[in-house]
Amino acid sequence: MAYLSLQRISKKFANVVAVKDFDLEISKGALVSFLGPSGCGKTTTLRMIAGFEQPDAGEGRILLDGADITVAPPNRRDIGMVFQSYALFPNMSVQANVAFGLQMHRLSKAEIDERVKAILDLVRLRETADRFPHQLSGGQQQRIALARALAIRPRVLLLDEPLSALDAEVRVALRGEIRRIQSELAITTVYVTHDQEEALSISDRVVVMNKGVIEQIGTPEEIYHTPGTRFVAGFIGTANQFNGVAESTNVFAWNGFQLRTPPFTGSGGSPNAVVLVRPENMTIHDRDPGPEGKNVITGIVETITFHGALTRLGIDVRGQRVVSDVTMGARTRFLLNQRVWISFLPEACQVMPRED
Amino acid sequence: MKKNPWWRGLAIGLFLVYMLVPLAATLLFSFATRWDRSIFPEGLTLSWWQAVMDRRAFGLTLKNSLSISLAAMLFSVILVTPTAYWTHLRLPKAKPLVEIFTILPFGVPGVVLALALIRCYARFGGAIVYSPGMLVAACMVIALPFMYRPVVNALNAADVKTLTEAAHSLGAGWIATMTRVIAPNIMHGIVSGALLVFSTVFVEFTLANLLVGARFKTFPIYLVEFTRFDGRQASALAVISFLFAWATSLAVLWAMGRVDREREGALGAR
């Protein structure tokens, strides 16, 4: 049964739709990410859960553990929040920051002291208890903000782009830390981010949003390997999108090539469909490998971009750009303006209806 | 590039001369036996200081002015700080309107304000119109810009919205948020505003004279009375008034500095 349930909630700001008919059920202890570009409504939805924004009047409801909290004030929801800008109280020491929520919940001094120590141990920053926020690094401040939100043992933890203001190395370390703590406490968590790698790496489920509506909900693997819409396919990772014309249920003509795919019947009678292939599912050859059950297309190398562990080639295939990844060791085999052959299995293709 | 161009020293020097010469002259005049036939006083004496301080009215008017100033300062803080905070947070569109209201007192001369208050509240009887309470209220109006502006500047400098939301998410209500989170973080603005209100009200003559006059004599009224018969005693009073306002400001700033130092000191080495 859903622990946190968002039912048909919508929000407009001065006639601009921020969130529309948002439906989501989150089970207890899960970490769910809201992922999408700027302005997709993910933060607005999070703020409605926190109580900082009210959903527009209508049928929309927010239920937490069976109780309707749609109009409850933020300080009565028992929902912890971590902000992008940390929002630590500059006038208070780390200890006082973490104790603040506990004082508001009228715990005894002994209990407050005990919980503050325990939670600072959990975020591995006990030695900073007497410092003030401006004396900590960004990563430390965000861990304290996390500790402060967790100290009150909230029913739900909300994180609003908590790592956006940090540098890359700290970001990766801290996201692992957040996941560790979240799993340890089994706390129901909603995580807002525009960083797909972050969302995919720490979530139980990902909600991809665009223009105020949900594009797809699924596990990170589902979102990546079987994107539900072209938006998701384009937003998560990189996907080559071939606008094909159906010759049969599993063969599509594209740019003079025949692409074999898994059977597809979802175009509603239209002969057109999009065949999606991820760059990492393609193999590049310097001579024609022959069909042997694979799709093979050919083109000229136009760009070579080094990405560290792999190198991305931009290949001109009869006037259309196809990108494909090769590992570093193989890179030397390919040169600019070289003719190459790209092969990929029919199973590596995903077909979805064309919207045009 | 030269570090200290000559004109910088000159500008600072001229500014100091402009500020300090009148003060020094007033101070010297308050100790002068006679100073109308020579460039420097003919002799020095403490008798003018003794004369003004010996009078019973000296302590009384000082106490009256102090209580009016402190009351105006306290109520200004209590009234203006939450209003500015609420406008900043919840009614940002009303900000321009509030700004206009807060600069209106600059456009209304004290005489006009006093007479308007007397006419407006006359129906409630003299006990209310001519009371120290009315004087405090009127002084709060003229000192409004001095309280509002520093508080707004401090609010703009702190990320008040996020701090408020963080406090709410931790279970704090509005009062706890205001007193424990927002006020300490805009304290410099509140203190600056409070000091400006205190000094403005402490030297306010027009309103005090017209609203309470002899019924509740304040220090500026006492001072003006002296100017009519002895400039040297009036000078002694003016210097006392200045020292008083100055000492109060220093005391408050020192207290604020101590709070800051304690905050830093509690941390140990870093």
Coordinates of N, CA and C in Angstrom, one line a residue, chain A residues 47 52 74-75 79-81 83 85 87-92 100-101 103-105 130-132 134-136 148-149 152, chain B residues 159 161-174 176-177 180-181 184-185 262-264 266-270:
Chain A
R47 N 7.5 20.9 -3.4 CA 7.1 21.9 -2.4 C 5.7 21.8 -2.0
F52 N 4.8 24.0 1.2 CA 5.2 25.4 0.9 C 4.4 25.9 -0.2
P74 N 3.1 23.4 6.9 CA 4.4 22.7 6.7 C 4.9 22.2 8.1
N75 N 4.7 23.0 9.1 CA 5.3 22.6 10.4 C 4.5 21.5 11.2
I79 N 7.6 16.3 7.9 CA 8.3 16.1 6.7 C 9.6 16.9 6.7
G80 N 10.7 16.2 6.6 CA 12.0 16.9 6.6 C 12.4 17.3 5.2
M81 N 13.1 18.4 5.2 CA 13.5 18.9 3.9 C 14.9 19.4 3.8
F83 N 17.5 21.6 1.4 CA 17.5 22.6 0.4 C 18.8 22.6 -0.5
S85 N 20.3 25.2 -1.3 CA 21.3 26.2 -0.7 C 21.6 25.9 0.8
A87 N 20.5 26.1 3.6 CA 19.6 26.7 4.5 C 19.9 26.4 6.0
L88 N 21.2 26.2 6.3 CA 21.5 26.1 7.7 C 21.3 27.5 8.3
F89 N 21.0 27.5 9.6 CA 20.8 28.8 10.3 C 22.1 29.4 10.6
P90 N 22.5 30.5 10.0 CA 23.9 31.0 10.2 C 24.2 31.5 11.6
N91 N 23.1 31.8 12.4 CA 23.4 32.3 13.7 C 23.5 31.1 14.7
M92 N 23.4 29.9 14.3 CA 23.5 28.8 15.2 C 24.7 27.9 14.9
F100 N 17.6 22.2 16.7 CA 16.5 23.1 16.6 C 15.1 22.4 16.4
G101 N 15.1 21.5 15.5 CA 13.8 20.7 15.2 C 13.4 19.9 16.4
Q103 N 14.0 20.7 19.5 CA 13.4 21.6 20.5 C 12.0 22.0 20.1
M104 N 11.8 22.2 18.8 CA 10.4 22.5 18.3 C 9.5 21.4 18.6
H105 N 10.0 20.2 18.7 CA 9.1 19.0 19.0 C 9.1 18.8 20.5
D130 N 30.6 22.1 17.3 CA 30.7 23.5 17.8 C 31.0 24.5 16.8
R131 N 31.1 24.1 15.6 CA 31.4 25.1 14.5 C 30.1 25.7 14.0
F132 N 30.4 26.8 13.3 CA 29.2 27.5 12.7 C 29.2 27.2 11.2
H134 N 29.3 28.8 8.4 CA 30.2 29.5 7.5 C 31.7 28.9 7.7
Q135 N 31.9 28.0 8.7 CA 33.2 27.5 8.9 C 33.3 26.1 8.3
L136 N 32.2 25.6 7.6 CA 32.2 24.3 7.0 C 32.3 24.4 5.5
R148 N 20.2 17.5 10.2 CA 19.1 18.4 10.8 C 17.8 17.9 10.4
A149 N 17.6 17.6 9.1 CA 16.3 17.2 8.6 C 15.9 15.8 9.2
I152 N 14.7 15.0 13.4 CA 13.3 14.9 13.9 C 12.6 13.6 13.5
Chain B
D159 N 18.9 35.0 3.1 CA 18.0 34.2 2.3 C 16.8 33.9 3.2
K161 N 13.6 33.6 2.8 CA 12.5 32.7 2.4 C 12.9 31.3 2.7
T162 N 14.1 30.9 2.3 CA 14.6 29.5 2.5 C 14.7 29.2 4.0
L163 N 15.3 30.2 4.8 CA 15.4 30.0 6.2 C 14.1 29.8 6.9
T164 N 13.1 30.6 6.4 CA 11.7 30.4 7.0 C 11.2 29.0 6.7
E165 N 11.4 28.6 5.4 CA 10.9 27.3 5.1 C 11.6 26.2 5.8
A166 N 12.9 26.3 6.0 CA 13.7 25.3 6.7 C 13.2 25.2 8.2
A167 N 12.9 26.4 8.8 CA 12.4 26.4 10.2 C 11.1 25.7 10.2
H168 N 10.2 26.1 9.3 CA 8.9 25.4 9.3 C 8.9 23.9 9.1
S169 N 9.8 23.5 8.2 CA 9.9 22.0 8.0 C 10.4 21.3 9.2
L170 N 11.1 22.1 10.1 CA 11.6 21.4 11.3 C 10.5 21.5 12.5
G171 N 9.4 22.0 12.1 CA 8.3 22.1 13.1 C 8.1 23.4 13.8
A172 N 8.8 24.4 13.4 CA 8.7 25.7 14.1 C 7.5 26.5 13.5
G173 N 6.8 27.2 14.4 CA 5.7 28.0 14.0 C 6.2 29.4 13.7
W174 N 5.3 30.4 13.4 CA 5.7 31.7 13.0 C 6.6 32.4 14.0
A176 N 8.3 31.2 16.7 CA 9.7 30.6 16.8 C 10.6 31.0 15.6
T177 N 10.0 30.9 14.5 CA 10.8 31.2 13.3 C 11.3 32.6 13.3
R180 N 13.7 33.1 16.7 CA 14.9 32.3 16.8 C 15.8 32.2 15.5
V181 N 15.1 32.4 14.4 CA 15.8 32.2 13.1 C 16.0 33.6 12.4
P184 N 17.6 36.9 14.7 CA 19.1 36.9 14.9 C 19.9 37.1 13.6
N185 N 19.3 36.7 12.5 CA 20.0 36.8 11.2 C 19.9 38.2 10.6
E262 N 31.5 36.2 20.8 CA 31.2 35.0 21.6 C 30.9 33.9 20.6
R263 N 30.2 34.3 19.5 CA 29.9 33.3 18.5 C 31.1 32.7 17.9
E264 N 32.0 33.6 17.5 CA 33.3 33.2 16.9 C 34.2 32.4 18.0
A266 N 33.4 30.7 20.5 CA 32.9 29.4 21.0 C 33.4 28.3 20.1
L267 N 34.1 28.6 19.1 CA 34.4 27.6 18.1 C 35.8 27.0 18.3
G268 N 36.6 27.6 19.0 CA 38.0 27.1 19.1 C 38.7 27.5 17.9
A269 N 40.0 26.9 17.8 CA 40.8 27.3 16.7 C 40.3 26.7 15.4
R270 N 40.5 27.5 14.3 CA 40.2 26.9 13.0 C 40.9 27.7 12.0

